[in-house]
Tab-separated table of C-alpha atoms in Angstrom:
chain	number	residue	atom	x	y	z
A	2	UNK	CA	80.850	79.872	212.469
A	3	UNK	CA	82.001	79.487	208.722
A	4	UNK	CA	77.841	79.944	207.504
A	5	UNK	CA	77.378	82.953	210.111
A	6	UNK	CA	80.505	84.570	208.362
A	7	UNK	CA	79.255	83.985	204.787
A	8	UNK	CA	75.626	85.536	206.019
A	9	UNK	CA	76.835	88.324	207.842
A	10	UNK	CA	79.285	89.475	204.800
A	11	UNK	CA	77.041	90.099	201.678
A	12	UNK	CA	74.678	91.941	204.146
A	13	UNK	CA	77.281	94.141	205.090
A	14	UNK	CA	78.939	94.854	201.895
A	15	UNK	CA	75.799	95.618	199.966
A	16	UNK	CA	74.489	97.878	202.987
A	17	UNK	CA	78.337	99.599	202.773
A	18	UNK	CA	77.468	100.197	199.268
A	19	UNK	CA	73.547	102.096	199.823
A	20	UNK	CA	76.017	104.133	203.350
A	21	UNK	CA	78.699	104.912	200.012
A	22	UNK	CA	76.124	106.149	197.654
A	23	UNK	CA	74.068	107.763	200.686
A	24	UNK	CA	76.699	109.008	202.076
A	25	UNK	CA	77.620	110.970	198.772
A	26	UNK	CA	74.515	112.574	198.664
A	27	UNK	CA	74.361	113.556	202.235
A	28	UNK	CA	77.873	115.464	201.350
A	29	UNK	CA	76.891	117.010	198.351
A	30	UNK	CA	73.698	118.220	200.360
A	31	UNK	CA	75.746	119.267	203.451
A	32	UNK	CA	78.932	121.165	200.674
A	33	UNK	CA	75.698	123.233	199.453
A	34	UNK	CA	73.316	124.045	202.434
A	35	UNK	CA	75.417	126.901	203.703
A	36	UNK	CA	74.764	128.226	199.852
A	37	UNK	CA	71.501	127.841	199.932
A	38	UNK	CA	70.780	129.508	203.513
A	39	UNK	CA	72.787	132.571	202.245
A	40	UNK	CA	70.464	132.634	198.428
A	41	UNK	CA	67.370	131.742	200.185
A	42	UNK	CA	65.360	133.479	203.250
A	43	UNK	CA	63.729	131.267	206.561
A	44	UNK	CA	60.480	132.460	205.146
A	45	UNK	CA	61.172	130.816	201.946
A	46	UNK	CA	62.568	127.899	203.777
A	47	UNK	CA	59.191	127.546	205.460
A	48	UNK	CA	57.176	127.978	202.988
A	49	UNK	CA	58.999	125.284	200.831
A	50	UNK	CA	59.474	122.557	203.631
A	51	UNK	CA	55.108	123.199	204.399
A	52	UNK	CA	54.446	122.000	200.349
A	53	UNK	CA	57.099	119.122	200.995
A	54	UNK	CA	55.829	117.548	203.956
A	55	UNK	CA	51.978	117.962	202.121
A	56	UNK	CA	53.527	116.159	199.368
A	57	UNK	CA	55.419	113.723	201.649
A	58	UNK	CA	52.643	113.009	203.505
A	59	UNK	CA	50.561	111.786	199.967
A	60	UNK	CA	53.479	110.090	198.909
A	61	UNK	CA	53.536	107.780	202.527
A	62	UNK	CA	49.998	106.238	201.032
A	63	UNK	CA	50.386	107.101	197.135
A	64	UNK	CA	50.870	103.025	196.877
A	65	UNK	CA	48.934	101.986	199.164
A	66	UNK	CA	51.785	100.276	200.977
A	67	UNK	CA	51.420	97.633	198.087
A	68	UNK	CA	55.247	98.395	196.850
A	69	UNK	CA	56.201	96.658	200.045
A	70	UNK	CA	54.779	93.653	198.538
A	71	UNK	CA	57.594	93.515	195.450
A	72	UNK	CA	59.930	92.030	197.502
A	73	UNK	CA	58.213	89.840	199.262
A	74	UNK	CA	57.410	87.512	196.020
A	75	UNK	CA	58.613	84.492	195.459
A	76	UNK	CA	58.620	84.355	191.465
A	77	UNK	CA	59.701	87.368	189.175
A	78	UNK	CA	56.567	87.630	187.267
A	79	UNK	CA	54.900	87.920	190.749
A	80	UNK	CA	57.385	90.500	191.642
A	81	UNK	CA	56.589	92.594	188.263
A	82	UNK	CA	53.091	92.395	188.248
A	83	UNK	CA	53.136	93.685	192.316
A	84	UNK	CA	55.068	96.639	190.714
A	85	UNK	CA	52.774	97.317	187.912
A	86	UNK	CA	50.077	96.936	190.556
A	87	UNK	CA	51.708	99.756	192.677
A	88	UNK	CA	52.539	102.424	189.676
A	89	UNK	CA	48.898	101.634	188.676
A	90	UNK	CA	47.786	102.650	192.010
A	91	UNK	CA	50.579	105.716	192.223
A	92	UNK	CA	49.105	107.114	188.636
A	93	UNK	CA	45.416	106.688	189.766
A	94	UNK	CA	45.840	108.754	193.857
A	95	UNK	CA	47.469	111.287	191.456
A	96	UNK	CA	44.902	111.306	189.150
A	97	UNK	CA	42.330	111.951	191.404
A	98	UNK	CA	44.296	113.898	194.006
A	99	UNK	CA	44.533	116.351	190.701
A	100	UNK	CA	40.841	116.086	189.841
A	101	UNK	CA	40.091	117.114	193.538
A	102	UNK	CA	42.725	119.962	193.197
A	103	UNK	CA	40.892	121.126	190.251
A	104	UNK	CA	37.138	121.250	191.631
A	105	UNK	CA	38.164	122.733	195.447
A	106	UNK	CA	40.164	125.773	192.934
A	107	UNK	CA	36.546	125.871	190.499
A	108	UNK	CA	34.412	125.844	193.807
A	109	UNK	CA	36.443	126.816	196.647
A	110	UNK	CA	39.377	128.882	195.319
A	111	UNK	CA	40.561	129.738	199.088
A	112	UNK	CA	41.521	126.287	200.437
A	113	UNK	CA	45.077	126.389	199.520
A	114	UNK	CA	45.734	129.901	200.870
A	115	UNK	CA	47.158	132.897	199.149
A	116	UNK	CA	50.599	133.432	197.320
A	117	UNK	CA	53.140	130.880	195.791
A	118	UNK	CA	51.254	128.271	198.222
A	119	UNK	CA	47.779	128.516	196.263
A	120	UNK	CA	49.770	128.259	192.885
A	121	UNK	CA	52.299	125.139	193.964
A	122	UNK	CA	49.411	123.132	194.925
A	123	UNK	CA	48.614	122.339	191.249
A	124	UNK	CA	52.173	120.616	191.587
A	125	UNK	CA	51.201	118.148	194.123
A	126	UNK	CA	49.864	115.486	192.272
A	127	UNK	CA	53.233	115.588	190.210
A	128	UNK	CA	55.092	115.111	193.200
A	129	UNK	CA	53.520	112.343	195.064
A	130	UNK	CA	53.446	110.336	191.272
A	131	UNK	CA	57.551	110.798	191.339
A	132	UNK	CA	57.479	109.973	194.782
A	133	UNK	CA	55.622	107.019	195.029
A	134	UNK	CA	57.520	105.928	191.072
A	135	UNK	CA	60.957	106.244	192.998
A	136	UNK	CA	59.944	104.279	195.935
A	137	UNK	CA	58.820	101.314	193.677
A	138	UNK	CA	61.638	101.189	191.921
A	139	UNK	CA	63.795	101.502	194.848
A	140	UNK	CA	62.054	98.021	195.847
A	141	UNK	CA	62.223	96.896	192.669
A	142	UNK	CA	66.137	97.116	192.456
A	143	UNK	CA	66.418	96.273	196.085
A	144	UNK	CA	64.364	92.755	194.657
A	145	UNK	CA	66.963	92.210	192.513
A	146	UNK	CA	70.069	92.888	194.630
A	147	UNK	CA	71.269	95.783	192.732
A	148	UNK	CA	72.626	97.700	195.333
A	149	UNK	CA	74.906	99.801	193.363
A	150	UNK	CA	72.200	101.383	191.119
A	151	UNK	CA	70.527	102.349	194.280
A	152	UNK	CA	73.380	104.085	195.758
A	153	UNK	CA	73.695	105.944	192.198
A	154	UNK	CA	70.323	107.051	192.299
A	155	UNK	CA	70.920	108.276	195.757
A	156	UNK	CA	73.911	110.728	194.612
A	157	UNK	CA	72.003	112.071	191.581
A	158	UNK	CA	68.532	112.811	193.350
A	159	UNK	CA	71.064	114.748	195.715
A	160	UNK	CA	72.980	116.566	193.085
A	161	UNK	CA	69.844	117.047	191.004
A	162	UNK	CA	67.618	118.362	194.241
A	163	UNK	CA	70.755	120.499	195.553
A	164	UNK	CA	72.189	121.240	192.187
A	165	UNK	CA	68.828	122.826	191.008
A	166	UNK	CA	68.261	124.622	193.607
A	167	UNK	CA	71.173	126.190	193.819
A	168	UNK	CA	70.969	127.234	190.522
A	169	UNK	CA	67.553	128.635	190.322
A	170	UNK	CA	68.247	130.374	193.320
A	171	UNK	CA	71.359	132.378	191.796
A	172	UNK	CA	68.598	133.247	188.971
A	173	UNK	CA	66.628	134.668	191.503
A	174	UNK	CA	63.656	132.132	191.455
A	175	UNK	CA	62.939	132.436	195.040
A	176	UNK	CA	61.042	129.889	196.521
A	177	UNK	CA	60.299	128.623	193.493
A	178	UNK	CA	63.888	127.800	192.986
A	179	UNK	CA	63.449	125.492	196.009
A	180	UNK	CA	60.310	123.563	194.665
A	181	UNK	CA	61.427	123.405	191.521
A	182	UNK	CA	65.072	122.083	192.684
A	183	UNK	CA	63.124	119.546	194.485
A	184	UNK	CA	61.271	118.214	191.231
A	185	UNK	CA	63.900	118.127	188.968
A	186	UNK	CA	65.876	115.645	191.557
A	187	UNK	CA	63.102	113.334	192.079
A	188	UNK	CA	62.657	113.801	188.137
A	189	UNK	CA	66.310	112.869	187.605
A	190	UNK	CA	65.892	110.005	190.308
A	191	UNK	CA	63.074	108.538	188.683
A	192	UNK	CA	64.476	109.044	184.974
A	193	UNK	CA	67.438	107.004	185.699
A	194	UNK	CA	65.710	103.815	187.526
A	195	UNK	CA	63.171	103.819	184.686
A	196	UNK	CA	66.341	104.067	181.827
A	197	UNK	CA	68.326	101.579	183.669
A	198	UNK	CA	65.093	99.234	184.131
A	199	UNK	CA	64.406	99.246	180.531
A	200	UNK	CA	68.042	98.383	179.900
A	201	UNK	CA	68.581	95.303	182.551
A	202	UNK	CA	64.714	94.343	182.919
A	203	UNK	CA	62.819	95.360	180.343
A	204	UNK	CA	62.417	91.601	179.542
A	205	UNK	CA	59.951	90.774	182.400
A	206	UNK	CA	57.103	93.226	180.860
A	207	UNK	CA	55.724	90.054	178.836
A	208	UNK	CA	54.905	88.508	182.217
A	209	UNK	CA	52.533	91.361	183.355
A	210	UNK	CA	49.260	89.604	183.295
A	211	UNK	CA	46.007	92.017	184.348
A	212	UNK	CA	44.257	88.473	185.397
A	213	UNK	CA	46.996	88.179	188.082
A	214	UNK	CA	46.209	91.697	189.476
A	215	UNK	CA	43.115	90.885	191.704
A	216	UNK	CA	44.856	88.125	193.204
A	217	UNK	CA	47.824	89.336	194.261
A	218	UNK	CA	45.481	92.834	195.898
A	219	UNK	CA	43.928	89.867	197.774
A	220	UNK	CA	47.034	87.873	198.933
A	221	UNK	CA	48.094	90.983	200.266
A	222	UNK	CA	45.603	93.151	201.405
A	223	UNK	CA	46.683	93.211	204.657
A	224	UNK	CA	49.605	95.645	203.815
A	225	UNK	CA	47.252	98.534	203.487
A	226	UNK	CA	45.142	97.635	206.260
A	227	UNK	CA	48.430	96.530	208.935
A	228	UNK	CA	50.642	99.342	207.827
A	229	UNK	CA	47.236	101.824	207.862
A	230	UNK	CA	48.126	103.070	211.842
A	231	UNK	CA	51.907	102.800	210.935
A	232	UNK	CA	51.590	105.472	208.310
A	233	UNK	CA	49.312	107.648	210.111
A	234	UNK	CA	52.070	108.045	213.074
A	235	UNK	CA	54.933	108.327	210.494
A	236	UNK	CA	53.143	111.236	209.285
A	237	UNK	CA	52.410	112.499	212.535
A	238	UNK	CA	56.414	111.958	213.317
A	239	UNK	CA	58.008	113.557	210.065
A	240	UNK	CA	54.991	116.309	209.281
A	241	UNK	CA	52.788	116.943	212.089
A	242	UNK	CA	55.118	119.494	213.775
A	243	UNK	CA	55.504	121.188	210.527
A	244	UNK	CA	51.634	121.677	209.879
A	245	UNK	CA	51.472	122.630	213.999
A	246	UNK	CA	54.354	125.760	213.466
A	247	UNK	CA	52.695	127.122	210.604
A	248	UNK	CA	49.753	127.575	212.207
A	249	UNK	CA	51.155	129.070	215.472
A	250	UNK	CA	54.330	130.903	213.536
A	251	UNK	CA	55.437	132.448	210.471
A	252	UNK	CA	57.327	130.890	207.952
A	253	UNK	CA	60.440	131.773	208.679
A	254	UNK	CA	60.468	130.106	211.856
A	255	UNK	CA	59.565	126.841	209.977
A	256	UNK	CA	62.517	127.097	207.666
A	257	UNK	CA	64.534	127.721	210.979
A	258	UNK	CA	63.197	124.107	211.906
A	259	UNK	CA	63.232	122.093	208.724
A	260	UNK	CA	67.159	123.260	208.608
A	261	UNK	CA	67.501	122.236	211.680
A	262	UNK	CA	66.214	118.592	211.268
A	263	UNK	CA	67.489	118.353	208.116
A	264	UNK	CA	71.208	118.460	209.314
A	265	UNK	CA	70.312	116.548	212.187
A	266	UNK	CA	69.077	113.524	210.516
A	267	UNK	CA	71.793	113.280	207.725
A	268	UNK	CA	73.354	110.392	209.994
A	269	UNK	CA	69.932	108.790	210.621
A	270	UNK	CA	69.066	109.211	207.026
A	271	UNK	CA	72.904	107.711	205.703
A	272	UNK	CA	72.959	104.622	207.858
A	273	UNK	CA	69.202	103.996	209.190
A	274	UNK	CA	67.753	104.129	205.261
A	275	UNK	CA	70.507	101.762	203.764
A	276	UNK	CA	70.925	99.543	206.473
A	277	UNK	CA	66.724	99.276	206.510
A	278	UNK	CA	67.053	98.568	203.109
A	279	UNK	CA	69.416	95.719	202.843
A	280	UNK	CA	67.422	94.480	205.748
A	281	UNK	CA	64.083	94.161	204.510
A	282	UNK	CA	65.157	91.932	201.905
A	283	UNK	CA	67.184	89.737	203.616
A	284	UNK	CA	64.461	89.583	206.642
A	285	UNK	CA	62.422	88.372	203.621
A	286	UNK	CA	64.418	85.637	202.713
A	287	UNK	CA	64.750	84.023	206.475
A	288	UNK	CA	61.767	84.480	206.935
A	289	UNK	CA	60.431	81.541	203.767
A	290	UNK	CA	63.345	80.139	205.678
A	291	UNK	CA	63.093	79.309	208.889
A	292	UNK	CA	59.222	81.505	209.919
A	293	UNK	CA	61.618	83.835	212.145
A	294	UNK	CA	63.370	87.200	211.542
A	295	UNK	CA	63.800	87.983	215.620
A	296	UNK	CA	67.733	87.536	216.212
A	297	UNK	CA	68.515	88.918	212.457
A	298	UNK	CA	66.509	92.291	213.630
A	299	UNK	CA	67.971	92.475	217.359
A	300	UNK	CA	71.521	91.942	215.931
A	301	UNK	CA	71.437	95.291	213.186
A	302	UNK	CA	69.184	97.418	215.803
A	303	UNK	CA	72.307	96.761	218.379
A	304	UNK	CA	74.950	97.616	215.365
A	305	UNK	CA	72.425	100.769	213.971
A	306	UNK	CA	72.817	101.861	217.620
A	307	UNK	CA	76.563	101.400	217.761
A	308	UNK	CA	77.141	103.051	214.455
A	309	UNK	CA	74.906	106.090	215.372
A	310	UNK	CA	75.941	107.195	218.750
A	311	UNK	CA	78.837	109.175	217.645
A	312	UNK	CA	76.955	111.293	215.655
A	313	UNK	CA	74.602	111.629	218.445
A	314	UNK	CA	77.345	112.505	220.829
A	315	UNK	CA	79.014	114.915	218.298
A	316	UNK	CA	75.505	117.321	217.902
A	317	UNK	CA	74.625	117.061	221.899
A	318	UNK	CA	78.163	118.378	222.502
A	319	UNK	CA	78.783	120.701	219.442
A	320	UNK	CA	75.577	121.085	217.976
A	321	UNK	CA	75.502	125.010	218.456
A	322	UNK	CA	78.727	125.839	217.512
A	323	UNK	CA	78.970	123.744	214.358
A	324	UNK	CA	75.427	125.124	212.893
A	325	UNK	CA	77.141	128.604	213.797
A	326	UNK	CA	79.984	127.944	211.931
A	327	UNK	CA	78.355	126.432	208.789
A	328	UNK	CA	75.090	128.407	208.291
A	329	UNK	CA	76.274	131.784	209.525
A	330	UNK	CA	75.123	133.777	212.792
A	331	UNK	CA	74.540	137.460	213.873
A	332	UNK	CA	78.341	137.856	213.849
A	333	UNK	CA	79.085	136.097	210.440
A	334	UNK	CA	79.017	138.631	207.749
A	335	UNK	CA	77.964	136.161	204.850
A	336	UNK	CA	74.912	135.604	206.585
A	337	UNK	CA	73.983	139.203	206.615
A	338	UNK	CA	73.917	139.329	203.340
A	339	UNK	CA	70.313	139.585	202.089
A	340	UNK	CA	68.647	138.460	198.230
A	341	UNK	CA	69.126	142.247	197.561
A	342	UNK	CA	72.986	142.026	197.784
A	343	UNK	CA	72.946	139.057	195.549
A	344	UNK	CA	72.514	140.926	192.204
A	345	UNK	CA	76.008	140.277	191.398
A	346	UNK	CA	74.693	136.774	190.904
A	347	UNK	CA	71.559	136.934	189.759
A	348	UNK	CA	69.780	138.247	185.892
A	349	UNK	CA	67.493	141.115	186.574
């Protein structure tokens, strides 16, 4: 009884502290939404949450999968070189996800489409680098146990995403204000792993050996190949109805959507994600243990479940009468106010 105690408590705390620092950032988002749906329109919306889930959707294979691997090493210079492996990967998909941006635009100038979408695609490659950057480093510090500096990132990606935006959207940036929001937060998010790395671990760069980088692709090659059918129906799950509405609706109806699901999976996001995390490495450990992870899974699925269910019950009953309340409806008279009425706010 005494050893399931000691077990059961470090995974809980530390997974208390990624809900604390999630949780945060899920307020801070939720405090500035109804902001942002009175600043920006649905069409804007739309057209920002269709170069998201393009970037998103790069970002899900920008590794390779190979960043799963960081944990899963027994020895720190292991671990290291399995994260140099991984941004070496990250900086090369960009690389030539960027070279392919540039010869489609020399040869076939129509493939992205007209507007802000043909100009934002140039950004893509800078996305899915801070993308797959932050999700190394999230393994990285999730290697090392450091769950409070992941719960910090959590709340200033949040407050740099919403904070930007919110800004630039006063200034009258339009949708631009969106994408750009979204940048400077993952900028922010990556800035601060990579300043806090080179202050705690900067140490463990001597042990990068090149040598050891074909051997560890080999040891775990399978991650690419296994995780190859998991990715494509993640992407299919988070994206595909988003590429599906903006080809059968406008944009506006889109940004109707992503708003939707956003608020929706705050609670899925704030548990599911830091209880995942805490998870993976400890299923890591048991596993060079005792070659089973089974019970340890069954046990936080049945708690997840537990801990999620209110939320659940709260939207099915409520749902339409909260999102009325917070984002404004035909009879609110803040959300009648259009971008022209904003010039109280804005520079001309």
């Amino acid at each position: 009884m005494i050893d399931i105690i000691t077990r059961k408590k470090p995974f809980l705390t530390n997974t208390f502290k990624l809900v604390a620092g999630a949780g945060i950032g899920q307020a801070i988002s939720l405090a500035i939404a109804p902001l942002l749906t009175r600043i920006y329109s649905p069409a804007e919306f739309g057209l920002y949450t269709f170069f998201i889930s393009i970037a998103g959707g790069f970002g899900l294979v920008a590794t390779l999968r190979y960043e799963m691997a960081i944990i899963l090493q027994k020895r720190s210079d292991e671990g290291i070189n399995m994260a140099s492996i991984s941004m070496t990967i990250t900086f090369l998909i960009s690389c030539i996800l960027l070279a392919g941006i540039a010869l489609l635009s020399l040869f076939y100038p129509e493939f992205a489409g007209e507007g802000e979408l043909r100009q934002m695609i140039y950004l893509l490659p800078l996305l899915v680098l801070l993308i797959g950057a932050g999700n190394i480093f999230q393994h990285w510090f999730n290697r090392q146990g450091k769950y409070s500096i992941l719960a910090t990132g959590k709340v200033i990606n949040s407050l740099g995403n919403n904070g930007g935006m919110l800004v630039l959207g006063v200034l009258g940036m339009g949708v631009w204000g969106l994408v750009d929001g979204f940048i400077f937060g993952s900028g922010l998010f990556v800035l601060f792993f990579l300043l806090i790395f080179i202050y705690y671990d900067h140490h463990v760069l001597k042990d990068i050996r090149l040598f050891s980088f074909p051997i560890l692709l080999r040891r775990h090659r399978d991650l690419p190949l296994a995780n190859s059918p998991q990715v494509v129906l993640e992407m299919l799950q988070n994206y595909g109805i988003i590429y599906l509405a903006k080809i059968f609706f406008d944009a506006s109806v889109v940004g109707w959507y992503a708003l939707s699901m956003r608020i929706m999976q705050a609670p899925l996001l704030l548990i599911g994600s830091s209880i995942s995390q805490v998870l993976y490495k400890d299923a890591a450990e048991q596993y060079k243990v005792t070659g089973q992870i089974r019970d340890m899974v069954w046990k936080t699925l049945k708690i997840a479940m537990l801990v999620g269910l209110p939320f659940l019950l709260v939207l099915l009953v409520a749902g339409p009468w909260l999102f009325a309340l917070v984002f404004g409806d035909a009879e609110d008279p803040w959300s009648r106010f259009q971008r022209k009425d904003l010039y109280c706010f804005r520079f001309r």
